[in-house]
PDB file of C-alpha atoms in Angstrom:
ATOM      1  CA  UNK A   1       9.342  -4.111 -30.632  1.00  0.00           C
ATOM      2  CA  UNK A   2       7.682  -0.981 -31.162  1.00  0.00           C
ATOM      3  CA  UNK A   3       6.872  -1.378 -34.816  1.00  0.00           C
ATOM      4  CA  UNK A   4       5.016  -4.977 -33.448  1.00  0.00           C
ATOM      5  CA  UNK A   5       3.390  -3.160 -30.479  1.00  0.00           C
ATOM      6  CA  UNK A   6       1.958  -0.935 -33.491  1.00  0.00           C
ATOM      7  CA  UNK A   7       0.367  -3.615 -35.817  1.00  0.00           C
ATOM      8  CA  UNK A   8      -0.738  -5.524 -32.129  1.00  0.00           C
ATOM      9  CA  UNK A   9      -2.843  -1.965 -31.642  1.00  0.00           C
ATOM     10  CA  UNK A  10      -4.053  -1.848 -35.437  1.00  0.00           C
ATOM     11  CA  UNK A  11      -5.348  -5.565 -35.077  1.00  0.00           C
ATOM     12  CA  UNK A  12      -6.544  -4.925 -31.976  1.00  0.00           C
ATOM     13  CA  UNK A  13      -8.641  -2.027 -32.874  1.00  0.00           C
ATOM     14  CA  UNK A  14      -9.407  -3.622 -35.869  1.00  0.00           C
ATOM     15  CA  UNK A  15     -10.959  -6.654 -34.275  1.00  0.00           C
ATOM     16  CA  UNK A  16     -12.785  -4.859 -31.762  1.00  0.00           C
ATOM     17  CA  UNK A  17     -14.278  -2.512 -33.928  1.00  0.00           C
ATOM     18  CA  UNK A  18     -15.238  -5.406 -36.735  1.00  0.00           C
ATOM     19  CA  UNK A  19     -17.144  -7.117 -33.782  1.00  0.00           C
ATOM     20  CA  UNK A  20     -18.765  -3.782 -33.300  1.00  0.00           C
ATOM     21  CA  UNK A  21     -20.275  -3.650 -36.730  1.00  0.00           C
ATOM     22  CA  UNK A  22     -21.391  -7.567 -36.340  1.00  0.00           C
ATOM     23  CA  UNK A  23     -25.600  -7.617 -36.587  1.00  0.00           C
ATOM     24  CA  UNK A  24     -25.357 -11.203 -35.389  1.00  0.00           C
ATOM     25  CA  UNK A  25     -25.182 -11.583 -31.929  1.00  0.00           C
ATOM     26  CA  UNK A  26     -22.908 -14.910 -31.731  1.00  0.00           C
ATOM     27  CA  UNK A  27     -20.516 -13.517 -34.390  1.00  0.00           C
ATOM     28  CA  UNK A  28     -20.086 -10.349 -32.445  1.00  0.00           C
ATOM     29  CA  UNK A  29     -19.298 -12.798 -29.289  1.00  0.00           C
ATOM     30  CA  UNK A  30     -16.572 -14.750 -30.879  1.00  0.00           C
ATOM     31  CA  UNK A  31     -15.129 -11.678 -32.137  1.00  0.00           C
ATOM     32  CA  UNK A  32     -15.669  -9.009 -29.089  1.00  0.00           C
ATOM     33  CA  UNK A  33     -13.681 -12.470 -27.034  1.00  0.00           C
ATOM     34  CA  UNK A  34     -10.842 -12.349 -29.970  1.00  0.00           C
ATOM     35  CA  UNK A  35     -10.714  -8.800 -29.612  1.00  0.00           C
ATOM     36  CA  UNK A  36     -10.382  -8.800 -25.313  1.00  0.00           C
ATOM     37  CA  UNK A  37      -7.527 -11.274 -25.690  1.00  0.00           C
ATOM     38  CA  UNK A  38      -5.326  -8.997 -28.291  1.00  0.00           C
ATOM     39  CA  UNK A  39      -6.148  -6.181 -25.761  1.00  0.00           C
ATOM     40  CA  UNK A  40      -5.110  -8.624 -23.190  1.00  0.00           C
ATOM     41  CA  UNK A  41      -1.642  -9.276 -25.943  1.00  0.00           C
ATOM     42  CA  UNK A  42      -1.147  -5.247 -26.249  1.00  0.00           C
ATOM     43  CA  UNK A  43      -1.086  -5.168 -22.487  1.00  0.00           C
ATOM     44  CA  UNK A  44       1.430  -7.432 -21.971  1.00  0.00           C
ATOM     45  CA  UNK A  45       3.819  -6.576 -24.849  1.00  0.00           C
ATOM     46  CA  UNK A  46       3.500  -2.935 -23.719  1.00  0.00           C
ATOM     47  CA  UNK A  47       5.036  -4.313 -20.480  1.00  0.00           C
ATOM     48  CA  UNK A  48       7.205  -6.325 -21.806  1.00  0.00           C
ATOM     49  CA  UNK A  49       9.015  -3.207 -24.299  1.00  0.00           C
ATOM     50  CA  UNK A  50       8.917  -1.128 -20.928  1.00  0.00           C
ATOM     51  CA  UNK A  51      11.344  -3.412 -19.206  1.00  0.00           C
ATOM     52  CA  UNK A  52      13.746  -3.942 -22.188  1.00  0.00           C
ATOM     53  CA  UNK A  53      13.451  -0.427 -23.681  1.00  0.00           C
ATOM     54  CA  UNK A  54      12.053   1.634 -21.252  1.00  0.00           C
ATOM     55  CA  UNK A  55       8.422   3.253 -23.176  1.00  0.00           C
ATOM     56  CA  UNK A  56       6.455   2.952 -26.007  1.00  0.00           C
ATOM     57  CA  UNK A  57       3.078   5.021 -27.885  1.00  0.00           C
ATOM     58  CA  UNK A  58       0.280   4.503 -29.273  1.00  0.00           C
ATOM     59  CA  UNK A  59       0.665   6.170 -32.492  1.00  0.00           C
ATOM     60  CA  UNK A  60      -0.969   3.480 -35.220  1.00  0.00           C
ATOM     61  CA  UNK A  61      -1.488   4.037 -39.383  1.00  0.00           C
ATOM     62  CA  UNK A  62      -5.080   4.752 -39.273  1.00  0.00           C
ATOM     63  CA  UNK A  63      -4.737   3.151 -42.915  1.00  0.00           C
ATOM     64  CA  UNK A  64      -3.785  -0.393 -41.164  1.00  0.00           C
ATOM     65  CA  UNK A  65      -6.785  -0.730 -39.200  1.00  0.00           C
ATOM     66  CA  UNK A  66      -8.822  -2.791 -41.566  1.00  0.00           C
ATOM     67  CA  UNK A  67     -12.152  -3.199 -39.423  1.00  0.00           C
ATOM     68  CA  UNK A  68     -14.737  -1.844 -42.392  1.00  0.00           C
ATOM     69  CA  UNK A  69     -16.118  -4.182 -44.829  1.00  0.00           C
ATOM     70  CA  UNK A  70     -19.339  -4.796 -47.284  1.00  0.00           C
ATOM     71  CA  UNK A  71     -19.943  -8.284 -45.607  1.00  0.00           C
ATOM     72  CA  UNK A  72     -18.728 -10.452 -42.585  1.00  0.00           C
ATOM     73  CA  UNK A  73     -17.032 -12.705 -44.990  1.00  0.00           C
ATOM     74  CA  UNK A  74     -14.952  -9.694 -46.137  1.00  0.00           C
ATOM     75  CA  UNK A  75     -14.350  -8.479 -42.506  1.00  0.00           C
ATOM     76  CA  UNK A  76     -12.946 -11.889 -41.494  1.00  0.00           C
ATOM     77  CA  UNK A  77     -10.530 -12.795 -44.587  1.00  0.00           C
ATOM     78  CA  UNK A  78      -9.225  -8.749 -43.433  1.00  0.00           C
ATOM     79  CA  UNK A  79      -9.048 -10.060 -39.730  1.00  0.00           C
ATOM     80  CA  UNK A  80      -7.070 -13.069 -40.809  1.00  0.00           C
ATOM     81  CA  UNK A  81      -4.781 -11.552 -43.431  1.00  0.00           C
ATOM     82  CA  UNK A  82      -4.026  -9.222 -40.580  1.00  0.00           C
ATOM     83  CA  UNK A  83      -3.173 -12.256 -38.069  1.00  0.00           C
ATOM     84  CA  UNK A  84      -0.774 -13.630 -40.593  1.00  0.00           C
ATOM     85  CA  UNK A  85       1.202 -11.113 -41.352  1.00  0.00           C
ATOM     86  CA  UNK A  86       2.347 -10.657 -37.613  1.00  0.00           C
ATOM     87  CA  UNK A  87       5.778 -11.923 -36.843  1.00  0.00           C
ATOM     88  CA  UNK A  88       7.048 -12.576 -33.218  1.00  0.00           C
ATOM     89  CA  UNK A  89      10.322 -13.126 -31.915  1.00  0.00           C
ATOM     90  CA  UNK A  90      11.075 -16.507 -29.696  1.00  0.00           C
ATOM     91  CA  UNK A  91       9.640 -16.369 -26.051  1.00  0.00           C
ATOM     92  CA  UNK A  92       6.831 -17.737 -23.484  1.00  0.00           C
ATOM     93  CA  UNK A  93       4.940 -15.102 -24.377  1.00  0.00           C
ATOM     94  CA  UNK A  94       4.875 -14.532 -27.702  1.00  0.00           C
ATOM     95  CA  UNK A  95       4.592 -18.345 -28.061  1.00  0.00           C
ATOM     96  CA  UNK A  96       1.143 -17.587 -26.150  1.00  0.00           C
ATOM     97  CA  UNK A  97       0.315 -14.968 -28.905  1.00  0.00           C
ATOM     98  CA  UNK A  98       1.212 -17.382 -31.519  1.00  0.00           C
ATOM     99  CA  UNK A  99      -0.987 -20.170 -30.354  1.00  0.00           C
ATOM    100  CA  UNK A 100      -4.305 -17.629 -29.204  1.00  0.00           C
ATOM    101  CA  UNK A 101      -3.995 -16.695 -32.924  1.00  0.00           C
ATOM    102  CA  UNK A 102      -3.860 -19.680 -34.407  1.00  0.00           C
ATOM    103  CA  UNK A 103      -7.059 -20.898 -32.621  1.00  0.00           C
ATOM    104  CA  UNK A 104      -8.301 -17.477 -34.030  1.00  0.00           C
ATOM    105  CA  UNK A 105      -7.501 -18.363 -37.915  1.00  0.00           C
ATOM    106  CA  UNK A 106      -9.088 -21.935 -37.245  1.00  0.00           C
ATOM    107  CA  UNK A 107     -12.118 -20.572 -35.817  1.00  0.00           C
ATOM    108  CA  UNK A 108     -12.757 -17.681 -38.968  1.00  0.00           C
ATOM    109  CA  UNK A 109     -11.867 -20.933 -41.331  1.00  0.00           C
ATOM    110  CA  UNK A 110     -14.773 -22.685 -39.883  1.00  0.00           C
ATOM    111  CA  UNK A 111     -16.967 -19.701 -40.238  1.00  0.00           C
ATOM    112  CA  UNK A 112     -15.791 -18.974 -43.691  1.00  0.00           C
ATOM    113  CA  UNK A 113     -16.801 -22.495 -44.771  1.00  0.00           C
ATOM    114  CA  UNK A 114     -20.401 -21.484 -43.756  1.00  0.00           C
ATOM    115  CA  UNK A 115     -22.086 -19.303 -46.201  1.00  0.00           C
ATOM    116  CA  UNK A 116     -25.140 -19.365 -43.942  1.00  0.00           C
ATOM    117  CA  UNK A 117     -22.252 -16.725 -41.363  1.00  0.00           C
ATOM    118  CA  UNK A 118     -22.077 -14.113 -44.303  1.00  0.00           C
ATOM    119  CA  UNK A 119     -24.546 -11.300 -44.485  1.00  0.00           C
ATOM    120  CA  UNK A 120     -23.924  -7.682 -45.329  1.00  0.00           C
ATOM    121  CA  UNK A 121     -22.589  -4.999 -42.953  1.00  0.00           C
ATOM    122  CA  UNK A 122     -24.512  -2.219 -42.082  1.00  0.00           C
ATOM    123  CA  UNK A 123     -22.721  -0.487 -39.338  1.00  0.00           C
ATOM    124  CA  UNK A 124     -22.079   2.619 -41.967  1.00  0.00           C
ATOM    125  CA  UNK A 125     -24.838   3.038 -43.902  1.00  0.00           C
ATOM    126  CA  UNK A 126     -25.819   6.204 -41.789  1.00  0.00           C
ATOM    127  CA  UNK A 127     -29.333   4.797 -40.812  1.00  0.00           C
ATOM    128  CA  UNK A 128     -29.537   7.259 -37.674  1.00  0.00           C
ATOM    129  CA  UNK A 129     -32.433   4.603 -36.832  1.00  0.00           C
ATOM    130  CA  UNK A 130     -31.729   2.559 -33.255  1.00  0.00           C
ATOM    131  CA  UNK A 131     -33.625  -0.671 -34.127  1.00  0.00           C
ATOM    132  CA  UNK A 132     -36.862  -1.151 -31.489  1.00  0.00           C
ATOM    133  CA  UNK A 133     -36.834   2.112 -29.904  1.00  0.00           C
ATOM    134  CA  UNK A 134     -38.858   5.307 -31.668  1.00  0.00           C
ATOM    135  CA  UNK A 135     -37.661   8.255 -30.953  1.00  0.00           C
ATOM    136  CA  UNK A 136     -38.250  11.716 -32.361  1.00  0.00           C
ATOM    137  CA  UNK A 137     -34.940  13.805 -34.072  1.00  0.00           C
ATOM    138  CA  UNK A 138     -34.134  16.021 -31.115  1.00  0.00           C
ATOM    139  CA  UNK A 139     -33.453  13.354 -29.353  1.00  0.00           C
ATOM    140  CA  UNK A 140     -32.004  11.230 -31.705  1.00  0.00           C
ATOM    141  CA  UNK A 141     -29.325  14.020 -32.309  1.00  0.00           C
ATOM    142  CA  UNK A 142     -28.766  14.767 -28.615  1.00  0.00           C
ATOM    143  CA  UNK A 143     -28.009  10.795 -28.543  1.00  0.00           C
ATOM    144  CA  UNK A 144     -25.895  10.570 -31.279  1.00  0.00           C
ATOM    145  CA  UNK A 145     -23.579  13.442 -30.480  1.00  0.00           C
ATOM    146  CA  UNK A 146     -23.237  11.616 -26.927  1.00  0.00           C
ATOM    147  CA  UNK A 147     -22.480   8.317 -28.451  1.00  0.00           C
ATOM    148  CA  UNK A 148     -19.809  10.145 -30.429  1.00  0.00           C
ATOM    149  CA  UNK A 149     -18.193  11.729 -27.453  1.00  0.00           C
ATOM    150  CA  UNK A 150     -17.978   8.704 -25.105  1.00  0.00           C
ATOM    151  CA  UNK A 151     -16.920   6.357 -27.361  1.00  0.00           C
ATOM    152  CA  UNK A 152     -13.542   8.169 -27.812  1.00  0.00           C
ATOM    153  CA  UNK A 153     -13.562   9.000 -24.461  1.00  0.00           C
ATOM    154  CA  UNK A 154     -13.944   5.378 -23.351  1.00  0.00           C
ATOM    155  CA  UNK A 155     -11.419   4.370 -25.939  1.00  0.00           C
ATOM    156  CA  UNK A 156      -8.912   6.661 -24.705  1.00  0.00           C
ATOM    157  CA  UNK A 157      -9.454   5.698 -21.001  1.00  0.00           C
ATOM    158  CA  UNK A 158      -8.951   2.086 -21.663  1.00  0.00           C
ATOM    159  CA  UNK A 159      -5.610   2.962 -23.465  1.00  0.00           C
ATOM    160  CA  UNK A 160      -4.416   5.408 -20.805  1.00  0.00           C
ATOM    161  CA  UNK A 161      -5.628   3.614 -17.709  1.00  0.00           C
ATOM    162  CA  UNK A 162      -3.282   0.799 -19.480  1.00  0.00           C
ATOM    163  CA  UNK A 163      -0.662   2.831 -20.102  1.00  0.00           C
ATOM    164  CA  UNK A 164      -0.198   4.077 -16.203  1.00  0.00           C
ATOM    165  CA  UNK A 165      -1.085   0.541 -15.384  1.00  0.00           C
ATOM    166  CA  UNK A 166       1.800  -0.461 -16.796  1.00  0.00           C
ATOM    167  CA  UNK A 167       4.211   2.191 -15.500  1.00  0.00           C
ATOM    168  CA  UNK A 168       3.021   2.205 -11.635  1.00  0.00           C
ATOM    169  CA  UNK A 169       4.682   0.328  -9.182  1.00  0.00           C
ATOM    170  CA  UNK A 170       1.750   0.634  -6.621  1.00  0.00           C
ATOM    171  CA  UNK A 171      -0.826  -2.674  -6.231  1.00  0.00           C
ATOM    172  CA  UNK A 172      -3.527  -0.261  -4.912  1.00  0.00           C
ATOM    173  CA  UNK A 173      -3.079   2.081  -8.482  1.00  0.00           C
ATOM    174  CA  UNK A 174      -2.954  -1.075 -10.163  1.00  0.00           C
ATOM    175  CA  UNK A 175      -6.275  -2.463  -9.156  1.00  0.00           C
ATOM    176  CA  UNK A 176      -7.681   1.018  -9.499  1.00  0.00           C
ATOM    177  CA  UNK A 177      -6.756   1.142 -13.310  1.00  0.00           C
ATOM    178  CA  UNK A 178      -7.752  -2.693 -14.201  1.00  0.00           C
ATOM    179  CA  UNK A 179     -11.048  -1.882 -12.382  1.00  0.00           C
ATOM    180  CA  UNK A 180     -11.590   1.224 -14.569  1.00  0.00           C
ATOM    181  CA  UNK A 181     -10.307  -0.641 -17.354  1.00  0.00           C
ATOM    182  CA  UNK A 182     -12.910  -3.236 -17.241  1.00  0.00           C
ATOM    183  CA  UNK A 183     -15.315  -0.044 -16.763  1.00  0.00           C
ATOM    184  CA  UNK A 184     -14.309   1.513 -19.929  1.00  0.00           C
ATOM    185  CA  UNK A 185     -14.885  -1.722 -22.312  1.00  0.00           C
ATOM    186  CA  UNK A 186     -18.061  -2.535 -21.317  1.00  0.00           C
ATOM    187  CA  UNK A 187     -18.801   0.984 -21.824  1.00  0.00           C
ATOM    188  CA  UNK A 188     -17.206   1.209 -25.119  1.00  0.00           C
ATOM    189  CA  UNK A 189     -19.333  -1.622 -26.332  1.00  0.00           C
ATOM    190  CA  UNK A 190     -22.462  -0.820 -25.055  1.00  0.00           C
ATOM    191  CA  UNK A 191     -22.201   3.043 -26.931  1.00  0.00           C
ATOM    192  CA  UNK A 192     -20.409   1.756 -29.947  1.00  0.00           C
ATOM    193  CA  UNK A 193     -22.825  -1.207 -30.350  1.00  0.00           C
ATOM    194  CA  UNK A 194     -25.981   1.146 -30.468  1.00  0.00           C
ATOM    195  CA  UNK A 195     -23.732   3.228 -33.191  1.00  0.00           C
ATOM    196  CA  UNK A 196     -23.387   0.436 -35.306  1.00  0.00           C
ATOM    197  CA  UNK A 197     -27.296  -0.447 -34.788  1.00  0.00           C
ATOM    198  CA  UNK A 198     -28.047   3.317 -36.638  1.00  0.00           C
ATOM    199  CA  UNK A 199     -25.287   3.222 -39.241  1.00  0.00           C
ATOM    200  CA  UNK A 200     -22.515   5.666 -37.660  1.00  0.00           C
ATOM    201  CA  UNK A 201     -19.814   3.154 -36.757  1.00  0.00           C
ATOM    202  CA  UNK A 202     -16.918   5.269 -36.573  1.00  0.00           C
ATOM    203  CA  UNK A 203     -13.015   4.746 -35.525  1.00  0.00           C
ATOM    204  CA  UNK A 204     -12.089   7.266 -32.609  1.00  0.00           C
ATOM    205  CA  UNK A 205      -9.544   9.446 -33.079  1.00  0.00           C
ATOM    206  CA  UNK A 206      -6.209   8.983 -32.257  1.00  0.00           C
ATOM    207  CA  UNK A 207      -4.857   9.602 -28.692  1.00  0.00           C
ATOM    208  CA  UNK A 208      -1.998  12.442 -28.308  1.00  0.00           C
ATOM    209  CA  UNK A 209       0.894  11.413 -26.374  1.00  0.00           C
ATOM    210  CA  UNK A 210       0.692  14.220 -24.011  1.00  0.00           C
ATOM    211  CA  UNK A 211      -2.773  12.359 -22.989  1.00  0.00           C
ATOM    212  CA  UNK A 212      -1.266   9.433 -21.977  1.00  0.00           C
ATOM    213  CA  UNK A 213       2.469  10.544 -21.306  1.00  0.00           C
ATOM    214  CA  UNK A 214       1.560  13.114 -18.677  1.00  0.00           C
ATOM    215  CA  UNK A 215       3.870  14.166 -15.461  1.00  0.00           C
ATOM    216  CA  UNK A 216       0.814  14.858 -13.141  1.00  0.00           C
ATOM    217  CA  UNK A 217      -1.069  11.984 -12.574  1.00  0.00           C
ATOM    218  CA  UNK A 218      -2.709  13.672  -9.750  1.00  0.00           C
ATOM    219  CA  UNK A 219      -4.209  16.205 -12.395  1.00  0.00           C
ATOM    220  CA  UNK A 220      -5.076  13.640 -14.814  1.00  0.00           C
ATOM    221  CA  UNK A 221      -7.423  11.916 -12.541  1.00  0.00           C
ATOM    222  CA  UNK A 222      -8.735  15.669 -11.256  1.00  0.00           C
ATOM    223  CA  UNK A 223      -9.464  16.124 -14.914  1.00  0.00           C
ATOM    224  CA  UNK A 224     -11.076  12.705 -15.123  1.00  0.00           C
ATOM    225  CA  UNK A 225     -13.268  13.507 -11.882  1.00  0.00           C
ATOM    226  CA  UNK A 226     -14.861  16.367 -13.964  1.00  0.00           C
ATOM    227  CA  UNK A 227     -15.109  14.584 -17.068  1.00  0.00           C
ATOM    228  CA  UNK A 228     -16.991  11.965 -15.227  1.00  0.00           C
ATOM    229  CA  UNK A 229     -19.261  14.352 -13.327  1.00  0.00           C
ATOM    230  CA  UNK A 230     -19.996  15.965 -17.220  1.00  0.00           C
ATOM    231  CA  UNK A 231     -20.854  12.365 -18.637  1.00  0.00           C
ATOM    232  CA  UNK A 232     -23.177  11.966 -15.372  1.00  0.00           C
ATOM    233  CA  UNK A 233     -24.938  15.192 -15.967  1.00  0.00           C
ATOM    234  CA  UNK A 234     -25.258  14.354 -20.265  1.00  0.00           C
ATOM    235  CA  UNK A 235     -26.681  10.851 -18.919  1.00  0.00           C
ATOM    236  CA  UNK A 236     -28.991  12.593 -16.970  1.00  0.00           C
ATOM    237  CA  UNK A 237     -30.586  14.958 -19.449  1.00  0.00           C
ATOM    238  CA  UNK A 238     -30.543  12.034 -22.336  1.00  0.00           C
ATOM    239  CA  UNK A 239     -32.700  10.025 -19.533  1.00  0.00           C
ATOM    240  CA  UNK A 240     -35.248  12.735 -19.741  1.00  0.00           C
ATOM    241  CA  UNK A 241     -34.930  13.743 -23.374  1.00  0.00           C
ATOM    242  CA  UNK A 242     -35.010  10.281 -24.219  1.00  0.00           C
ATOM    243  CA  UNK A 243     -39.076   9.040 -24.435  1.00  0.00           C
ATOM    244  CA  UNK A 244     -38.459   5.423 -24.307  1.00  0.00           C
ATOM    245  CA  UNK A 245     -38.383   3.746 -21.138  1.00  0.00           C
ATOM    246  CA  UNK A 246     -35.711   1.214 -21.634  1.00  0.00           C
ATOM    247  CA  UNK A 247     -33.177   3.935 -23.261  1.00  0.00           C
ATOM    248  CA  UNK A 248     -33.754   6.163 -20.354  1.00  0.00           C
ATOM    249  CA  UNK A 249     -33.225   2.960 -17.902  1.00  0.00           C
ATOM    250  CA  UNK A 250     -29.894   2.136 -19.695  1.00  0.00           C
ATOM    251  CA  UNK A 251     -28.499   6.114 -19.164  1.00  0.00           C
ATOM    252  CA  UNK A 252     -29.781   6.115 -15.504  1.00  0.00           C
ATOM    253  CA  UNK A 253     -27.944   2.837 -14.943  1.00  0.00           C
ATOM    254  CA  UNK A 254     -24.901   4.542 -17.176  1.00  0.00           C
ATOM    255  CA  UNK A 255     -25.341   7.633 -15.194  1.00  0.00           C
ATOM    256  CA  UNK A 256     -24.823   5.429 -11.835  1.00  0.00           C
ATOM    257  CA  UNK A 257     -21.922   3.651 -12.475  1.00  0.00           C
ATOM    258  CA  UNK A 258     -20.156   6.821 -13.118  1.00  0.00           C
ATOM    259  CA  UNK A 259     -20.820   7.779  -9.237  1.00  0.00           C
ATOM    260  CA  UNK A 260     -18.192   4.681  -9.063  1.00  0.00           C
ATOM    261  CA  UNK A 261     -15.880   5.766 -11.198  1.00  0.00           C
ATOM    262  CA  UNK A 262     -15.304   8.871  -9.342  1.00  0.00           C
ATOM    263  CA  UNK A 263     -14.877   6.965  -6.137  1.00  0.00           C
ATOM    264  CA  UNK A 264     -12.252   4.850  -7.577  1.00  0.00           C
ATOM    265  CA  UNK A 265     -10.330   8.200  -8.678  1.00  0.00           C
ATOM    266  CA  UNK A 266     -10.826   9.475  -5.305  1.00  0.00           C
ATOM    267  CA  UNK A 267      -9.106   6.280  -4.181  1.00  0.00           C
ATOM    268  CA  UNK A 268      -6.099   6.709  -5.980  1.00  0.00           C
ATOM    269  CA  UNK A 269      -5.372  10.389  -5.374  1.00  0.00           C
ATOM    270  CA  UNK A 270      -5.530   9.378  -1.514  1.00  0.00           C
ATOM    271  CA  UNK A 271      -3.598   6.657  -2.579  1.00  0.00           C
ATOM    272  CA  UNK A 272      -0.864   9.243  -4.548  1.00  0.00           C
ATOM    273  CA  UNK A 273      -0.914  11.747  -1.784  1.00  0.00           C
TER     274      UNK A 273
END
């Protein structure tokens, strides 16, 4: 079970981060949806080894995460190869797994048989240009080095948020960590989409089991209160850094939703203590 709950987080990854490097906007749909609903498999199989074994990591073969390709054709023969090679044992819900990834394979057939769904992939060619928006090289650095940061960071939220999701027995935690969950991808998607746009695409690190395997969660979310405050106050100075309008607009509106975040921490140390 935990060898499977490692390739589920290498295809996972793998299929998030290939939508990430899609330049077609429908393409990246179909596979950012693909991606949500492996997330959505990792979630529950995580559970699932908790109550039979008791825990599980997230320790994956960087190797095995085949997201980076010179085309979309390329990316979605290394999508599928990956889907076939996963074995599951007899069950309800790995019969669910089963049958979500064979609607998967049908659906990158289909595209496959269209040559007019191939182009080449440019999430790595280390542009440093964000399509549509001009903006000088102090800026561009100061935004690059942020996109860097936060994408790990939202990555790593996602996965622990899960991880204590799965190991809490309270409905208020619970609903805490899904809602910060759901935070964290759209997040993730918005910074690592822009990445992609200049060529800098990049696979975050991998998470340390003492981040995720902690004893305090009380200090883990007083930790993630001041991480949040320090995104707030990068958001802030990229909005004025930033010349463009509509960047600055997207880290104000960034910036805001953090204020949330915080709240919802705040919630569930009351909710702890």
């Amino acid at each position: 079970m935990k060898e499977l709950f490692r390739k589920k987080h290498e295809l996972f990854l793998s299929m998030i981060f290939g939508a990430f490097s899609l330049k077609d906007e429908k393409l990246y749909e179909i596979f950012y949806d693909f991606a949500f609903i492996e997330y959505r498999h990792l979630s529950w199989l995580g559970g699932y080894i908790k109550e039979i074994d008791g825990e599980f990591d997230y320790d994956i073969k960087r190797e095995d995460v085949k997201f980076i390709a010179k085309d979309n054709f390329e990316l979605f023969e290394n999508l599928k190869s990956m889907i076939q090679n996963m074995n599951y044992p007899d069950n309800e819900m790995f019969a669910r797994f089963k049958s979500d990834e064979e609607f998967f394979i049908q659906k990158i057939d289909y595209l496959l048989s269209d040559k007019n769904n191939n182009s080449d992939i440019d999430a790595y060619s280390k542009n440093r240009n964000l399509e549509g928006y001009n903006i000088d090289d102090k800026s561009t650095n100061a935004l690059i080095q942020f996109l860097f940061e936060e994408t790990y960071k939202e990555y790593e939220l996602i996965m622990v948020y899960t991880y204590s999701n799965i190991f809490t027995n309270s409905k208020v935690l619970s609903n805490i960590f899904i809602d910060l969950i759901y935070e964290s991808f759209f997040h993730l998607k918005s910074f690592a989409r822009m990445l992609s746009k200049m060529g800098l695409l990049y696979l975050p690190r991998q998470i340390m089991k003492e981040v995720y395997q902690f004893d305090d969660l009380s200090q883990f979310l007083l930790d993630g209160i001041k991480e949040e405050e320090a995104a707030k106050e990068e958001c802030i100075k990229l909005s004025s850094a930033v010349e463009n309008k509509d960047l600055s607009n997207f880290f104000n509106f960034i910036n805001n939703q953090e204020n949330y975040h915080i709240e919802l921490m705040k919630k569930a140390l009351e909710e702890i203590s």
